[in-house]
Short mmCIF file of C-alpha atoms in Angstrom, two decimals:
data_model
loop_
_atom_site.label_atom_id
_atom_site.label_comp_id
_atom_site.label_asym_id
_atom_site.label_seq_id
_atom_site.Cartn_x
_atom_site.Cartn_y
_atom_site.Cartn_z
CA UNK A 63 -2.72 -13.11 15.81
CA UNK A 64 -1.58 -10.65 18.91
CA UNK A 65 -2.31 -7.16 18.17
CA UNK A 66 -2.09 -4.12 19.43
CA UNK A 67 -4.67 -1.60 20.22
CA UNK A 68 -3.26 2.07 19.50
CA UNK A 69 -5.63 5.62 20.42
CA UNK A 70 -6.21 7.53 19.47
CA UNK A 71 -6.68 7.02 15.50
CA UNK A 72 -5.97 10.82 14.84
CA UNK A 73 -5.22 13.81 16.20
CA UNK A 74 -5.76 17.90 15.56
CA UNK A 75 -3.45 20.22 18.01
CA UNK A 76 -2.70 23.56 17.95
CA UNK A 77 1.39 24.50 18.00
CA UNK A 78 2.36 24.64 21.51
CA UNK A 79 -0.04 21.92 23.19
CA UNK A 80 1.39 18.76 24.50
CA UNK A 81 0.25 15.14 23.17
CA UNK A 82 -0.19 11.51 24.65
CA UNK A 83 -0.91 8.51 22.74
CA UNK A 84 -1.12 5.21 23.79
CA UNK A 85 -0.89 1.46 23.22
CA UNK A 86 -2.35 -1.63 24.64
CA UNK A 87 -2.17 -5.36 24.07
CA UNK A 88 -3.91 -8.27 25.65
CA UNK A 89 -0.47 -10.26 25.82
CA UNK A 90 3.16 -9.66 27.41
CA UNK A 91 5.74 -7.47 25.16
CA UNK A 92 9.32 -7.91 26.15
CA UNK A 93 10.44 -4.66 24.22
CA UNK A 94 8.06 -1.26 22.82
CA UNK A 95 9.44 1.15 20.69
CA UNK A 96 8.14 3.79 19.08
CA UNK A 97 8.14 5.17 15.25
CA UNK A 98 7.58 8.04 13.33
CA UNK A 99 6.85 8.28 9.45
CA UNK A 100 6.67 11.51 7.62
CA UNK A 101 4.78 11.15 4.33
CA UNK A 102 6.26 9.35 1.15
CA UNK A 103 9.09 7.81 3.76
CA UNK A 104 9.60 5.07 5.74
CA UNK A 105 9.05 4.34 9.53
CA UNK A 106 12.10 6.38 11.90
CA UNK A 107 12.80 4.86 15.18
CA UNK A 108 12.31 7.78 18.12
CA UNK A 109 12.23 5.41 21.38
CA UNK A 110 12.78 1.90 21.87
CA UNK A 111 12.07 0.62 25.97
CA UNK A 112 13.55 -2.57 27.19
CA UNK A 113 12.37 -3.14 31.12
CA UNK A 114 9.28 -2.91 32.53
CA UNK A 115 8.58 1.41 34.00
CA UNK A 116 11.36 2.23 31.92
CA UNK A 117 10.92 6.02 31.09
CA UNK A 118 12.99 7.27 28.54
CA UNK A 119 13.21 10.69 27.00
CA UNK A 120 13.78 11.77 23.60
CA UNK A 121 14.34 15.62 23.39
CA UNK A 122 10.44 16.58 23.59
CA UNK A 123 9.48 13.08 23.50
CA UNK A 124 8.82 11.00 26.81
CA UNK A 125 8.09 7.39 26.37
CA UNK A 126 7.15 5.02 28.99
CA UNK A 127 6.92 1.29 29.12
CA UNK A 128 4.05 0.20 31.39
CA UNK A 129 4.21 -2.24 34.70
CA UNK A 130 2.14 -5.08 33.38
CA UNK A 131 4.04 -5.41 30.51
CA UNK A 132 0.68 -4.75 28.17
CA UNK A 133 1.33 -0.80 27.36
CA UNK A 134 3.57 1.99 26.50
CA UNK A 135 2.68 5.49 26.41
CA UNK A 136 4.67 8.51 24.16
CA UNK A 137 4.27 12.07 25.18
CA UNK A 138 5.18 14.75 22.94
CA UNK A 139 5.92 18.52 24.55
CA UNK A 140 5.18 21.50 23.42
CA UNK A 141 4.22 20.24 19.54
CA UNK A 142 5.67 21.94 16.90
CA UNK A 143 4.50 22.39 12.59
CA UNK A 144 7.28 19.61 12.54
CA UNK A 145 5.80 16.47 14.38
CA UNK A 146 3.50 16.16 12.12
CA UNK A 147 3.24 12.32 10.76
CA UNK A 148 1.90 9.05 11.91
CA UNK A 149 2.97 7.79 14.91
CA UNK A 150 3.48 3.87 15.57
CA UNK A 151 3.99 2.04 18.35
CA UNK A 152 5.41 -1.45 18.00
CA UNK A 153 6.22 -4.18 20.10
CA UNK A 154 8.11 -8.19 20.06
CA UNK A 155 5.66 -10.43 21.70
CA UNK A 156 6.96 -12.72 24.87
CA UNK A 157 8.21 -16.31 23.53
CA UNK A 158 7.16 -19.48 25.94
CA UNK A 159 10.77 -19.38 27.05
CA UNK A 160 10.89 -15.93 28.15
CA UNK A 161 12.84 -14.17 25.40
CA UNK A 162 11.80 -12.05 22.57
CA UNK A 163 10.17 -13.71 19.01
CA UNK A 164 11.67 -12.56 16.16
CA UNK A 165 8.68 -11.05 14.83
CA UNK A 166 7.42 -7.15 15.47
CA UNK A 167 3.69 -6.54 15.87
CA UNK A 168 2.70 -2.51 15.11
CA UNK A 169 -0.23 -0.25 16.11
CA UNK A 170 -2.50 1.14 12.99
CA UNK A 171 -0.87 4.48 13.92
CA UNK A 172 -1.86 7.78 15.54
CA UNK A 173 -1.82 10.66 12.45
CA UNK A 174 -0.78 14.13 14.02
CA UNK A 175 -1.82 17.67 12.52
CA UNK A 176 -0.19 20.59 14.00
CA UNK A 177 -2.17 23.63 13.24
CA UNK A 178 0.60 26.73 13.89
CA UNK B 177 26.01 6.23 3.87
CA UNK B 178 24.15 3.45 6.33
CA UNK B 179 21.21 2.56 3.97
CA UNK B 180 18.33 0.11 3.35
CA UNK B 181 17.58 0.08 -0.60
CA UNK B 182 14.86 -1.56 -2.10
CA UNK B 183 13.86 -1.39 -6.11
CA UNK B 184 11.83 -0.75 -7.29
CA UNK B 185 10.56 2.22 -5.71
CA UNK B 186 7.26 1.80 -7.66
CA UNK B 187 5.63 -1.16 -9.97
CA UNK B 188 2.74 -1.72 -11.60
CA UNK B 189 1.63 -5.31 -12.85
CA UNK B 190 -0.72 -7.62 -13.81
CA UNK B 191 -2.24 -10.29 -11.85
CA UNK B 192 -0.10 -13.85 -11.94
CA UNK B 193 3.06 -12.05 -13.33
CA UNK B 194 5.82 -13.03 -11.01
CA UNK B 195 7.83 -10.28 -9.63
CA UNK B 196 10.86 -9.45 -7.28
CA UNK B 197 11.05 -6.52 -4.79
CA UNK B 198 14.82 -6.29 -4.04
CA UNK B 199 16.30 -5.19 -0.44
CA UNK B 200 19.37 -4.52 0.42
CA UNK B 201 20.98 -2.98 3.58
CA UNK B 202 25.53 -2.02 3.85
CA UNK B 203 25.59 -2.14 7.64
CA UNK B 204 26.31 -5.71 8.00
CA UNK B 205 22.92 -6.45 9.72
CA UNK B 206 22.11 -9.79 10.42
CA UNK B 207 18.04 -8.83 11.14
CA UNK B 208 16.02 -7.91 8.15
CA UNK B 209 12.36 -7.95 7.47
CA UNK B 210 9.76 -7.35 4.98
CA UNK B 211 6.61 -4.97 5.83
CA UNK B 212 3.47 -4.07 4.06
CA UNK B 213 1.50 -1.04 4.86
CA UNK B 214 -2.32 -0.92 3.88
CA UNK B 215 -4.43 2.44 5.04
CA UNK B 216 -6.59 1.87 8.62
CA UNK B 217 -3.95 -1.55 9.18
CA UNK B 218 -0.77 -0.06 9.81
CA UNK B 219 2.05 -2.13 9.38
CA UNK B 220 2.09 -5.87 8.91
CA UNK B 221 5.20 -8.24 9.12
CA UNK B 222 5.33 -10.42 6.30
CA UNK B 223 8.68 -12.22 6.70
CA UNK B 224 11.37 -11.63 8.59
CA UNK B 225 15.51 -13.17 8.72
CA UNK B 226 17.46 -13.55 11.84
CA UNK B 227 20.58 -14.14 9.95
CA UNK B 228 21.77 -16.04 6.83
CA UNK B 229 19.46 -18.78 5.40
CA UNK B 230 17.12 -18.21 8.38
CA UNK B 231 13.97 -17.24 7.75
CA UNK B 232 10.45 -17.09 9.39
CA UNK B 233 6.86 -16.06 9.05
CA UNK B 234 6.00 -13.25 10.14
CA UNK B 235 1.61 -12.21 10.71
CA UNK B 236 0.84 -11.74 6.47
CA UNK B 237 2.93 -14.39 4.76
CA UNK B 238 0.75 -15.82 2.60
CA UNK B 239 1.57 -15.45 -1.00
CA UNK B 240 4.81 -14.38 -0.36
CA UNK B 241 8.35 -15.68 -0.64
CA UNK B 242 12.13 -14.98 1.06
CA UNK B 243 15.25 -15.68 0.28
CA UNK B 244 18.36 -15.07 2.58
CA UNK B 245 21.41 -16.33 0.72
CA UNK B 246 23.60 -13.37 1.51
CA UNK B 247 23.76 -11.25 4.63
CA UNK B 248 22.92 -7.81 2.90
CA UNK B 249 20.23 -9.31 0.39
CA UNK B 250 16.57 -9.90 1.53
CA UNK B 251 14.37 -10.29 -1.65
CA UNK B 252 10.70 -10.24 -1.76
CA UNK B 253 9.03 -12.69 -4.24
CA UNK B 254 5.68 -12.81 -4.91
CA UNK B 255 5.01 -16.09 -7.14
CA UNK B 256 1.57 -15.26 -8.65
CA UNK B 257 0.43 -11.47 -7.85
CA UNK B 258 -3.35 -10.91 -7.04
CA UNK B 259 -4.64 -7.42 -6.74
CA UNK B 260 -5.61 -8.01 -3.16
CA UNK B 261 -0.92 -7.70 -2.80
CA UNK B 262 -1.31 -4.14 -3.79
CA UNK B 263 -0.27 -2.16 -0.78
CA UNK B 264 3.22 0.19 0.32
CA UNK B 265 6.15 -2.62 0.84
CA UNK B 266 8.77 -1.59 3.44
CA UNK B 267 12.08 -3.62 3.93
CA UNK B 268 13.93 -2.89 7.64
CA UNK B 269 17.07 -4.60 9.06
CA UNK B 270 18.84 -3.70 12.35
CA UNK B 271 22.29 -5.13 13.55
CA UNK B 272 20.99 -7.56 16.23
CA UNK B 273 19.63 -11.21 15.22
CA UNK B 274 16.50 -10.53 17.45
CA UNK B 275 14.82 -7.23 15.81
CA UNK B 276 15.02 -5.46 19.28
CA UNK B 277 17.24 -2.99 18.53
CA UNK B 278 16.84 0.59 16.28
CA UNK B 279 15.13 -1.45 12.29
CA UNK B 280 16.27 1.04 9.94
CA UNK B 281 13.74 1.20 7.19
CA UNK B 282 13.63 1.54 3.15
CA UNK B 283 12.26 4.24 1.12
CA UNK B 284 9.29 1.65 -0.10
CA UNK B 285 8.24 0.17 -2.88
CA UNK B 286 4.54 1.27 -4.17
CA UNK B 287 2.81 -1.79 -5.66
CA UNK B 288 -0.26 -1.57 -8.01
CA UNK B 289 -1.35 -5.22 -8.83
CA UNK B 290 -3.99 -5.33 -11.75
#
């Protein structure tokens, strides 16, 4: 089935540094959007990106969704003990006819640490 | 309060005991979907409803059964459980019939399948 490819797997920062993570698929996504799940909870919706280049801004959060269609990118400025979690990107896959599938395909997840 | 339930929040069972995860969401959404999270895979769609007594496959279906009868109701059935259906279950729904908009998600339901 389509997947997509999210990096990196994990990451260690220090309180204060900014962070990029990234996804990639081999096939078209009509929409990407972005979660974030805190431990023992389920998955919160931070960005969701509609048009190809759309940039869109959350607060500290910057999320982009790329040209070709195949990536999005989420930036996260000046980290704080607080982001920590895992990080998902997820995306609806292009149907034959041009319009979204029902179904949503997710990254494995980036896990953030935040050392203060 | 705007919620997606599910129950029960943990199980433990034995292996070809049915069982029922139950989901429901009170913000008239006609999207909901069923999720299962297993460490290193992320999340996996299992099945998913656009609206009433519409449902599809979604990338892990098999063993698995749906049921949309009522708009707010989105039960998870597995028929015959095998260990290899132990895993973290989410439930989701947003308001749009295409999933594109914000899925609110459930609180999970920890499965242990002996």
């Amino acid at each position: 089935g389509q997947q997509l490819n999210q990096s990196p797997q994990s990451m260690f920062i220090q309180e204060g540094e900014d962070v990029s993570m990234n996804c990639t698929s081999s096939s078209i996504f009509n929409t990407w959007l972005w979660y974030k799940q805190d431990p023992g909870e389920g998955p919160v919706l931070l960005i969701a990106l509609y048009k190809a280049g759309e940039l869109t801004s959350n607060g500290r959060l910057t999320a982009q969704f790329g040209i070709t269609r195949k990536d999005s990118f989420l930036n996260i400025s000046a980290s704080i003990p607080s982001d920590v979690g895992i990080y998902f990107c997820a995306g609806q896959p292009l149907t034959n006819y041009g319009g979204s599938q029902g179904n949503l395909i997710f990254g494995k997840g980036t896990k953030l640490s935040v050392k203060p | 309060e705007a919620q997606v339930t599910q129950n029960p929040r943990y199980l433990i069972t034995v292996t070809g005991k049915k069982l029922t995860v139950t989901c429901s969401q009170n913000m008239n959404h006609e999207y909901m979907s069923w999720y299962r999270q297993d460490p290193g895979l992320g999340l996996r769609q299992i099945y998913y409803s656009m609206n009433v007594e519409v449902t599809d496959k979604g990338d892990v279906p098999e063993g698995y059964k749906v049921s949309r009868k009522e708009k707010r109701n989105f039960p998870l059935i597995l028929e015959s459980p095998s260990p290899n259906q132990t895993s973290l279950y989410f439930c989701a729904s947003s308001l749009l019939g295409n999933g594109a908009d914000t899925q609110y998600f459930g609180p999970g339901t920890r499965l242990t399948v002996l």
